[in-house]
Amino acid sequence: MKQAIIQKLLVLLASSLTLFGCGGGGGGGGGSTNSAPAAKMSVQDLNISAENSLESVYQVNIDVDISARSTAKAYISVCDNADAQGDLSQLDFDECLLKGSLDEGRGEFELRVPNHTEELIAVIWIMENDQDPLVYTLSHNNQKERYWLIN
């Protein structure tokens, strides 16, 4: 019993010494050095090539025609594939960029996509028994406009 109390006191003492040894917070002086202020940049200092339109989005025109496979009711979701990497169980369908329906297996969509989205994944759900979803991917490749034919 006495030994347990002594151990607890030693732990408490060690913790207190560590806290006091480290300063216990606060700012205090000591140890700061003066550094030269960062150079201020102006708009004139920016060097942007003429090809850079400073667009934060790119356009994707999507043309879907799966009528050779099925003309049954179908739905399409187009999402960012960064986190899922093609794994549908990891895809957050609430965060998809496009959700729509196909008319007899066909549809046309225009989509504005943020530049940080490197790859898109399209999932087509055909409303037929025993029909697995159709999955397609498209890479951005730093183009400001893309045409995506899904068939």
Tab-separated table of N, CA and C in Angstrom:
chain	number	residue	atom	x	y	z
A	1	MET	N	0.821	-1.179	0.000
A	1	MET	CA	0.000	0.000	0.000
A	1	MET	C	0.868	1.247	0.000
A	2	LYS	N	1.863	1.245	0.909
A	2	LYS	CA	2.764	2.379	1.008
A	2	LYS	C	3.537	2.569	-0.296
A	3	GLN	N	3.901	1.446	-0.893
A	3	GLN	CA	4.689	1.501	-2.122
A	3	GLN	C	3.856	2.113	-3.264
A	4	ALA	N	2.574	1.814	-3.338
A	4	ALA	CA	1.697	2.361	-4.370
A	4	ALA	C	1.573	3.875	-4.213
A	5	ILE	N	1.470	4.339	-2.973
A	5	ILE	CA	1.373	5.782	-2.713
A	5	ILE	C	2.670	6.467	-3.107
A	6	ILE	N	3.779	5.841	-2.800
A	6	ILE	CA	5.085	6.420	-3.152
A	6	ILE	C	5.224	6.504	-4.666
A	7	GLN	N	4.782	5.473	-5.390
A	7	GLN	CA	4.865	5.494	-6.852
A	7	GLN	C	4.014	6.624	-7.417
A	8	LYS	N	2.818	6.809	-6.882
A	8	LYS	CA	1.941	7.883	-7.352
A	8	LYS	C	2.568	9.246	-7.094
A	9	LEU	N	3.183	9.409	-5.937
A	9	LEU	CA	3.842	10.677	-5.620
A	9	LEU	C	5.018	10.931	-6.551
A	10	LEU	N	5.771	9.888	-6.867
A	10	LEU	CA	6.903	10.038	-7.786
A	10	LEU	C	6.440	10.436	-9.185
A	11	VAL	N	5.350	9.832	-9.643
A	11	VAL	CA	4.799	10.184	-10.955
A	11	VAL	C	4.334	11.632	-10.953
A	12	LEU	N	3.654	12.046	-9.890
A	12	LEU	CA	3.185	13.419	-9.765
A	12	LEU	C	4.353	14.396	-9.732
A	13	LEU	N	5.398	14.054	-8.994
A	13	LEU	CA	6.582	14.899	-8.904
A	13	LEU	C	7.277	15.008	-10.253
A	14	ALA	N	7.415	13.885	-10.952
A	14	ALA	CA	8.067	13.897	-12.268
A	14	ALA	C	7.268	14.737	-13.256
A	15	SER	N	5.949	14.623	-13.213
A	15	SER	CA	5.096	15.417	-14.101
A	15	SER	C	5.239	16.900	-13.805
A	16	SER	N	5.267	17.254	-12.529
A	16	SER	CA	5.400	18.661	-12.134
A	16	SER	C	6.735	19.228	-12.580
A	17	LEU	N	7.801	18.472	-12.378
A	17	LEU	CA	9.124	18.945	-12.785
A	17	LEU	C	9.207	19.119	-14.293
A	18	THR	N	8.593	18.211	-15.037
A	18	THR	CA	8.590	18.324	-16.493
A	18	THR	C	7.853	19.581	-16.917
A	19	LEU	N	6.724	19.855	-16.292
A	19	LEU	CA	5.937	21.032	-16.626
A	19	LEU	C	6.719	22.304	-16.326
A	20	PHE	N	7.330	22.371	-15.157
A	20	PHE	CA	8.094	23.561	-14.796
A	20	PHE	C	9.357	23.681	-15.633
A	21	GLY	N	9.968	22.573	-15.959
A	21	GLY	CA	11.193	22.587	-16.756
A	21	GLY	C	10.943	23.080	-18.171
A	22	CYS	N	9.762	22.776	-18.686
A	22	CYS	CA	9.428	23.193	-20.047
A	22	CYS	C	8.873	24.605	-20.076
A	23	GLY	N	8.599	25.154	-18.956
A	23	GLY	CA	8.100	26.523	-18.920
A	23	GLY	C	6.616	26.592	-18.659
A	24	GLY	N	5.891	25.521	-18.894
A	24	GLY	CA	4.472	25.483	-18.562
A	24	GLY	C	3.601	26.385	-19.399
A	25	GLY	N	4.060	26.819	-20.517
A	25	GLY	CA	3.231	27.646	-21.382
A	25	GLY	C	3.651	29.088	-21.298
A	26	GLY	N	2.805	29.944	-21.768
A	26	GLY	CA	3.149	31.362	-21.778
A	26	GLY	C	4.132	31.635	-22.888
A	27	GLY	N	4.394	32.829	-23.163
A	27	GLY	CA	5.288	33.143	-24.266
A	27	GLY	C	6.687	33.385	-23.796
A	28	GLY	N	6.827	34.301	-22.946
A	28	GLY	CA	8.158	34.603	-22.429
A	28	GLY	C	9.083	35.087	-23.528
A	29	GLY	N	10.165	35.614	-23.128
A	29	GLY	CA	11.156	36.108	-24.079
A	29	GLY	C	12.106	35.012	-24.447
A	30	GLY	N	13.230	35.209	-24.609
A	30	GLY	CA	14.252	34.187	-24.789
A	30	GLY	C	14.162	33.441	-26.095
A	31	GLY	N	15.256	33.346	-26.728
A	31	GLY	CA	15.377	32.500	-27.876
A	31	GLY	C	14.868	33.079	-29.175
A	32	SER	N	14.254	34.228	-29.175
A	32	SER	CA	13.750	34.742	-30.439
A	32	SER	C	14.858	35.473	-31.174
A	33	THR	N	14.814	35.343	-32.471
A	33	THR	CA	15.806	36.032	-33.296
A	33	THR	C	15.075	36.939	-34.261
A	34	ASN	N	15.707	37.999	-34.629
A	34	ASN	CA	15.126	38.912	-35.600
A	34	ASN	C	15.462	38.405	-36.989
A	35	SER	N	14.434	38.255	-37.823
A	35	SER	CA	14.680	37.842	-39.199
A	35	SER	C	14.240	38.964	-40.120
A	36	ALA	N	14.800	38.961	-41.301
A	36	ALA	CA	14.474	40.003	-42.265
A	36	ALA	C	13.024	39.832	-42.704
A	37	PRO	N	12.288	40.923	-42.863
A	37	PRO	CA	10.902	40.811	-43.309
A	37	PRO	C	10.844	40.245	-44.731
A	38	ALA	N	9.783	39.503	-45.007
A	38	ALA	CA	9.615	38.923	-46.341
A	38	ALA	C	9.398	40.040	-47.352
A	39	ALA	N	9.951	39.841	-48.529
A	39	ALA	CA	9.795	40.841	-49.586
A	39	ALA	C	8.338	40.881	-50.024
A	40	LYS	N	7.803	42.072	-50.195
A	40	LYS	CA	6.423	42.213	-50.619
A	40	LYS	C	6.355	42.107	-52.137
A	41	MET	N	5.360	41.329	-52.604
A	41	MET	CA	5.172	41.170	-54.045
A	41	MET	C	3.974	41.999	-54.480
A	42	SER	N	4.017	42.466	-55.688
A	42	SER	CA	2.888	43.197	-56.247
A	42	SER	C	2.365	42.421	-57.457
A	43	VAL	N	1.262	42.875	-57.989
A	43	VAL	CA	0.677	42.226	-59.162
A	43	VAL	C	1.646	42.278	-60.338
A	44	GLN	N	2.419	43.334	-60.431
A	44	GLN	CA	3.384	43.462	-61.524
A	44	GLN	C	4.476	42.396	-61.447
A	45	ASP	N	4.697	41.827	-60.271
A	45	ASP	CA	5.725	40.797	-60.111
A	45	ASP	C	5.269	39.428	-60.608
A	46	LEU	N	3.977	39.251	-60.822
A	46	LEU	CA	3.468	37.955	-61.269
A	46	LEU	C	3.853	37.703	-62.716
A	47	ASN	N	4.236	36.471	-63.008
A	47	ASN	CA	4.602	36.083	-64.363
A	47	ASN	C	3.677	34.945	-64.785
A	48	ILE	N	2.646	35.271	-65.563
A	48	ILE	CA	1.650	34.294	-65.990
A	48	ILE	C	1.696	34.197	-67.503
A	49	SER	N	1.824	32.962	-68.007
A	49	SER	CA	1.901	32.781	-69.458
A	49	SER	C	0.565	33.136	-70.101
A	50	ALA	N	0.614	33.511	-71.366
A	50	ALA	CA	-0.588	33.914	-72.093
A	50	ALA	C	-1.574	32.758	-72.241
A	51	GLU	N	-1.089	31.520	-72.237
A	51	GLU	CA	-1.960	30.355	-72.386
A	51	GLU	C	-2.766	30.071	-71.119
A	52	ASN	N	-2.345	30.593	-69.991
A	52	ASN	CA	-3.029	30.324	-68.731
A	52	ASN	C	-4.227	31.258	-68.602
A	53	SER	N	-5.418	30.671	-68.658
A	53	SER	CA	-6.635	31.480	-68.578
A	53	SER	C	-7.087	31.688	-67.133
A	54	LEU	N	-6.346	31.125	-66.181
A	54	LEU	CA	-6.664	31.213	-64.759
A	54	LEU	C	-8.048	30.647	-64.444
A	55	GLU	N	-8.493	29.703	-65.252
A	55	GLU	CA	-9.768	29.031	-65.020
A	55	GLU	C	-9.622	28.048	-63.867
A	56	SER	N	-10.599	28.010	-63.003
A	56	SER	CA	-10.564	27.069	-61.886
A	56	SER	C	-11.415	25.835	-62.163
A	57	VAL	N	-12.037	25.798	-63.336
A	57	VAL	CA	-12.870	24.660	-63.720
A	57	VAL	C	-12.576	24.285	-65.167
A	58	TYR	N	-12.967	23.081	-65.532
A	58	TYR	CA	-12.920	22.683	-66.929
A	58	TYR	C	-14.265	22.084	-67.318
A	59	GLN	N	-14.546	22.104	-68.602
A	59	GLN	CA	-15.828	21.663	-69.136
A	59	GLN	C	-15.712	20.223	-69.636
A	60	VAL	N	-16.693	19.404	-69.314
A	60	VAL	CA	-16.774	18.048	-69.852
A	60	VAL	C	-18.152	17.890	-70.489
A	61	ASN	N	-18.146	17.598	-71.783
A	61	ASN	CA	-19.381	17.304	-72.499
A	61	ASN	C	-19.504	15.786	-72.574
A	62	ILE	N	-20.556	15.258	-71.996
A	62	ILE	CA	-20.736	13.814	-71.885
A	62	ILE	C	-21.865	13.383	-72.816
A	63	ASP	N	-21.562	12.428	-73.685
A	63	ASP	CA	-22.542	11.862	-74.604
A	63	ASP	C	-22.658	10.373	-74.287
A	64	VAL	N	-23.821	9.958	-73.807
A	64	VAL	CA	-24.039	8.568	-73.403
A	64	VAL	C	-24.970	7.900	-74.413
A	65	ASP	N	-24.555	6.724	-74.886
A	65	ASP	CA	-25.414	5.916	-75.750
A	65	ASP	C	-25.147	4.441	-75.454
A	66	ILE	N	-25.943	3.892	-74.554
A	66	ILE	CA	-25.833	2.466	-74.225
A	66	ILE	C	-27.036	1.706	-74.779
A	67	SER	N	-27.707	2.292	-75.780
A	67	SER	CA	-28.931	1.686	-76.314
A	67	SER	C	-28.677	0.311	-76.930
A	68	ALA	N	-27.459	0.029	-77.365
A	68	ALA	CA	-27.148	-1.304	-77.891
A	68	ALA	C	-27.164	-2.345	-76.769
A	69	ARG	N	-26.898	-1.917	-75.541
A	69	ARG	CA	-26.922	-2.834	-74.385
A	69	ARG	C	-28.304	-2.932	-73.771
A	70	SER	N	-28.943	-1.769	-73.632
A	70	SER	CA	-30.248	-1.759	-72.975
A	70	SER	C	-30.952	-0.434	-73.240
A	71	THR	N	-32.272	-0.508	-73.383
A	71	THR	CA	-33.085	0.707	-73.477
A	71	THR	C	-33.988	0.842	-72.248
A	72	ALA	N	-33.734	-0.002	-71.258
A	72	ALA	CA	-34.502	0.062	-70.007
A	72	ALA	C	-34.157	1.351	-69.259
A	73	LYS	N	-34.989	1.683	-68.298
A	73	LYS	CA	-34.734	2.860	-67.461
A	73	LYS	C	-33.342	2.755	-66.854
A	74	ALA	N	-32.572	3.843	-66.922
A	74	ALA	CA	-31.205	3.830	-66.387
A	74	ALA	C	-30.883	5.194	-65.801
A	75	TYR	N	-29.991	5.176	-64.825
A	75	TYR	CA	-29.541	6.394	-64.152
A	75	TYR	C	-28.025	6.467	-64.227
A	76	ILE	N	-27.506	7.695	-64.277
A	76	ILE	CA	-26.065	7.904	-64.342
A	76	ILE	C	-25.628	8.804	-63.193
A	77	SER	N	-24.484	8.475	-62.630
A	77	SER	CA	-23.833	9.316	-61.622
A	77	SER	C	-22.411	9.555	-62.099
A	78	VAL	N	-21.964	10.802	-62.062
A	78	VAL	CA	-20.580	11.139	-62.402
A	78	VAL	C	-19.966	11.787	-61.168
A	79	CYS	N	-18.850	11.204	-60.706
A	79	CYS	CA	-18.251	11.617	-59.440
A	79	CYS	C	-16.742	11.781	-59.583
A	80	ASP	N	-16.142	12.454	-58.612
A	80	ASP	CA	-14.687	12.525	-58.483
A	80	ASP	C	-14.207	11.142	-58.041
A	81	ASN	N	-13.207	10.612	-58.742
A	81	ASN	CA	-12.723	9.253	-58.467
A	81	ASN	C	-11.508	9.243	-57.546
A	82	ALA	N	-11.112	10.384	-56.984
A	82	ALA	CA	-9.870	10.474	-56.200
A	82	ALA	C	-9.852	9.526	-55.009
A	83	ASP	N	-10.887	9.529	-54.211
A	83	ASP	CA	-10.902	8.694	-53.005
A	83	ASP	C	-11.272	7.249	-53.301
A	84	ALA	N	-12.199	7.036	-54.222
A	84	ALA	CA	-12.711	5.685	-54.474
A	84	ALA	C	-11.760	4.841	-55.317
A	85	GLN	N	-11.039	5.466	-56.230
A	85	GLN	CA	-10.134	4.746	-57.133
A	85	GLN	C	-10.838	3.572	-57.812
A	86	GLY	N	-12.063	3.790	-58.275
A	86	GLY	CA	-12.810	2.775	-59.000
A	86	GLY	C	-13.592	1.804	-58.139
A	87	ASP	N	-13.445	1.882	-56.827
A	87	ASP	CA	-14.148	0.981	-55.912
A	87	ASP	C	-15.504	1.601	-55.565
A	88	LEU	N	-16.572	1.036	-56.113
A	88	LEU	CA	-17.903	1.614	-55.915
A	88	LEU	C	-18.323	1.645	-54.455
A	89	SER	N	-17.812	0.724	-53.656
A	89	SER	CA	-18.178	0.726	-52.237
A	89	SER	C	-17.553	1.913	-51.496
A	90	GLN	N	-16.513	2.522	-52.070
A	90	GLN	CA	-15.858	3.676	-51.452
A	90	GLN	C	-16.354	5.005	-52.025
A	91	LEU	N	-17.205	4.958	-53.020
A	91	LEU	CA	-17.687	6.162	-53.691
A	91	LEU	C	-18.819	6.791	-52.885
A	92	ASP	N	-18.713	8.097	-52.637
A	92	ASP	CA	-19.754	8.825	-51.907
A	92	ASP	C	-20.711	9.434	-52.934
A	93	PHE	N	-21.812	8.747	-53.190
A	93	PHE	CA	-22.747	9.185	-54.220
A	93	PHE	C	-23.451	10.488	-53.848
A	94	ASP	N	-23.433	10.878	-52.581
A	94	ASP	CA	-24.005	12.165	-52.182
A	94	ASP	C	-23.153	13.324	-52.678
A	95	GLU	N	-21.886	13.064	-52.974
A	95	GLU	CA	-20.957	14.106	-53.406
A	95	GLU	C	-20.737	14.115	-54.919
A	96	CYS	N	-21.531	13.376	-55.686
A	96	CYS	CA	-21.348	13.303	-57.137
A	96	CYS	C	-21.610	14.661	-57.788
A	97	LEU	N	-20.931	14.893	-58.899
A	97	LEU	CA	-21.055	16.146	-59.628
A	97	LEU	C	-22.280	16.155	-60.537
A	98	LEU	N	-22.739	14.970	-60.906
A	98	LEU	CA	-23.891	14.847	-61.798
A	98	LEU	C	-24.677	13.602	-61.430
A	99	LYS	N	-25.985	13.758	-61.381
A	99	LYS	CA	-26.906	12.630	-61.231
A	99	LYS	C	-28.027	12.879	-62.223
A	100	GLY	N	-28.294	11.891	-63.062
A	100	GLY	CA	-29.324	12.085	-64.067
A	100	GLY	C	-29.886	10.765	-64.542
A	101	SER	N	-30.842	10.866	-65.447
A	101	SER	CA	-31.444	9.659	-66.003
A	101	SER	C	-31.179	9.619	-67.502
A	102	LEU	N	-31.226	8.416	-68.048
A	102	LEU	CA	-31.046	8.211	-69.480
A	102	LEU	C	-32.410	7.921	-70.097
A	103	ASP	N	-32.594	8.381	-71.317
A	103	ASP	CA	-33.835	8.143	-72.043
A	103	ASP	C	-33.562	7.084	-73.102
A	104	GLU	N	-34.087	5.889	-72.884
A	104	GLU	CA	-33.865	4.744	-73.774
A	104	GLU	C	-32.376	4.499	-74.015
A	105	GLY	N	-31.588	4.656	-72.968
A	105	GLY	CA	-30.152	4.383	-73.041
A	105	GLY	C	-29.307	5.532	-73.548
A	106	ARG	N	-29.906	6.706	-73.711
A	106	ARG	CA	-29.167	7.851	-74.262
A	106	ARG	C	-29.295	9.074	-73.342
A	107	GLY	N	-28.256	9.911	-73.401
A	107	GLY	CA	-28.293	11.161	-72.658
A	107	GLY	C	-27.112	12.043	-73.018
A	108	GLU	N	-27.311	13.349	-72.922
A	108	GLU	CA	-26.245	14.330	-73.143
A	108	GLU	C	-26.199	15.241	-71.931
A	109	PHE	N	-24.983	15.470	-71.451
A	109	PHE	CA	-24.809	16.273	-70.244
A	109	PHE	C	-23.609	17.188	-70.412
A	110	GLU	N	-23.700	18.385	-69.836
A	110	GLU	CA	-22.569	19.312	-69.757
A	110	GLU	C	-22.218	19.460	-68.291
A	111	LEU	N	-20.941	19.364	-68.015
A	111	LEU	CA	-20.502	19.351	-66.625
A	111	LEU	C	-19.306	20.275	-66.467
A	112	ARG	N	-19.357	21.141	-65.462
A	112	ARG	CA	-18.203	21.974	-65.105
A	112	ARG	C	-17.550	21.326	-63.893
A	113	VAL	N	-16.264	21.024	-64.036
A	113	VAL	CA	-15.541	20.233	-63.039
A	113	VAL	C	-14.402	21.063	-62.459
A	114	PRO	N	-14.211	21.071	-61.136
A	114	PRO	CA	-13.080	21.803	-60.546
A	114	PRO	C	-11.746	21.227	-61.030
A	115	ASN	N	-10.773	22.105	-61.252
A	115	ASN	CA	-9.467	21.681	-61.774
A	115	ASN	C	-8.764	20.651	-60.904
A	116	HIS	N	-9.012	20.653	-59.612
A	116	HIS	CA	-8.321	19.691	-58.749
A	116	HIS	C	-8.850	18.265	-58.934
A	117	THR	N	-9.947	18.105	-59.663
A	117	THR	CA	-10.491	16.772	-59.929
A	117	THR	C	-9.730	16.169	-61.099
A	118	GLU	N	-8.843	15.237	-60.799
A	118	GLU	CA	-7.973	14.632	-61.810
A	118	GLU	C	-8.677	13.565	-62.636
A	119	GLU	N	-9.591	12.820	-62.017
A	119	GLU	CA	-10.244	11.720	-62.726
A	119	GLU	C	-11.705	11.630	-62.315
A	120	LEU	N	-12.553	11.424	-63.312
A	120	LEU	CA	-13.982	11.245	-63.073
A	120	LEU	C	-14.344	9.775	-63.224
A	121	ILE	N	-15.375	9.373	-62.520
A	121	ILE	CA	-15.921	8.026	-62.665
A	121	ILE	C	-17.415	8.171	-62.946
A	122	ALA	N	-17.872	7.473	-63.990
A	122	ALA	CA	-19.295	7.454	-64.323
A	122	ALA	C	-19.828	6.066	-64.004
A	123	VAL	N	-20.949	6.029	-63.310
A	123	VAL	CA	-21.595	4.764	-62.966
A	123	VAL	C	-23.009	4.818	-63.535
A	124	ILE	N	-23.328	3.840	-64.375
A	124	ILE	CA	-24.663	3.760	-64.970
A	124	ILE	C	-25.383	2.562	-64.368
A	125	TRP	N	-26.528	2.866	-63.788
A	125	TRP	CA	-27.351	1.839	-63.142
A	125	TRP	C	-28.525	1.537	-64.061
A	126	ILE	N	-28.557	0.336	-64.637
A	126	ILE	CA	-29.655	-0.079	-65.504
A	126	ILE	C	-30.672	-0.823	-64.645
A	127	MET	N	-31.927	-0.400	-64.731
A	127	MET	CA	-32.976	-0.965	-63.886
A	127	MET	C	-33.522	-2.262	-64.493
A	128	GLU	N	-32.670	-3.285	-64.520
A	128	GLU	CA	-33.049	-4.625	-64.966
A	128	GLU	C	-32.547	-5.616	-63.930
A	129	ASN	N	-33.220	-6.743	-63.828
A	129	ASN	CA	-32.784	-7.787	-62.894
A	129	ASN	C	-31.392	-8.290	-63.252
A	130	ASP	N	-30.595	-8.556	-62.233
A	130	ASP	CA	-29.246	-9.129	-62.384
A	130	ASP	C	-28.335	-8.302	-63.286
A	131	GLN	N	-28.530	-7.014	-63.345
A	131	GLN	CA	-27.687	-6.147	-64.173
A	131	GLN	C	-26.698	-5.409	-63.280
A	132	ASP	N	-25.410	-5.675	-63.471
A	132	ASP	CA	-24.373	-4.957	-62.722
A	132	ASP	C	-24.242	-3.540	-63.269
A	133	PRO	N	-23.813	-2.596	-62.439
A	133	PRO	CA	-23.621	-1.229	-62.939
A	133	PRO	C	-22.480	-1.181	-63.950
A	134	LEU	N	-22.604	-0.277	-64.901
A	134	LEU	CA	-21.543	-0.038	-65.882
A	134	LEU	C	-20.655	1.064	-65.328
A	135	VAL	N	-19.340	0.884	-65.393
A	135	VAL	CA	-18.403	1.833	-64.787
A	135	VAL	C	-17.409	2.307	-65.844
A	136	TYR	N	-17.225	3.629	-65.922
A	136	TYR	CA	-16.302	4.246	-66.873
A	136	TYR	C	-15.494	5.308	-66.134
A	137	THR	N	-14.254	5.552	-66.588
A	137	THR	CA	-13.431	6.612	-65.993
A	137	THR	C	-12.893	7.530	-67.086
A	138	LEU	N	-12.602	8.759	-66.694
A	138	LEU	CA	-12.039	9.762	-67.598
A	138	LEU	C	-10.992	10.556	-66.841
A	139	SER	N	-9.783	10.671	-67.409
A	139	SER	CA	-8.717	11.479	-66.800
A	139	SER	C	-8.748	12.887	-67.369
A	140	HIS	N	-8.406	13.854	-66.536
A	140	HIS	CA	-8.468	15.273	-66.890
A	140	HIS	C	-7.400	15.662	-67.908
A	141	ASN	N	-6.151	15.312	-67.672
A	141	ASN	CA	-5.018	15.619	-68.555
A	141	ASN	C	-4.845	17.113	-68.830
A	142	ASN	N	-5.244	17.960	-67.893
A	142	ASN	CA	-5.040	19.416	-67.964
A	142	ASN	C	-5.613	20.065	-69.219
A	143	GLN	N	-6.689	19.532	-69.740
A	143	GLN	CA	-7.362	20.147	-70.878
A	143	GLN	C	-8.548	20.946	-70.362
A	144	LYS	N	-8.788	22.112	-70.961
A	144	LYS	CA	-9.874	22.940	-70.436
A	144	LYS	C	-11.247	22.481	-70.910
A	145	GLU	N	-11.291	21.622	-71.929
A	145	GLU	CA	-12.566	21.071	-72.363
A	145	GLU	C	-12.351	19.641	-72.831
A	146	ARG	N	-13.280	18.785	-72.462
A	146	ARG	CA	-13.189	17.366	-72.817
A	146	ARG	C	-14.519	16.904	-73.382
A	147	TYR	N	-14.440	15.944	-74.300
A	147	TYR	CA	-15.621	15.259	-74.815
A	147	TYR	C	-15.522	13.814	-74.356
A	148	TRP	N	-16.568	13.313	-73.732
A	148	TRP	CA	-16.554	11.962	-73.176
A	148	TRP	C	-17.716	11.185	-73.773
A	149	LEU	N	-17.380	10.216	-74.624
A	149	LEU	CA	-18.382	9.341	-75.217
A	149	LEU	C	-18.447	8.066	-74.397
A	150	ILE	N	-19.614	7.773	-73.879
A	150	ILE	CA	-19.825	6.563	-73.086
A	150	ILE	C	-20.798	5.681	-73.856
A	151	ASN	N	-20.305	4.496	-74.254
A	151	ASN	CA	-21.194	3.552	-74.951
A	151	ASN	C	-20.837	2.123	-74.629
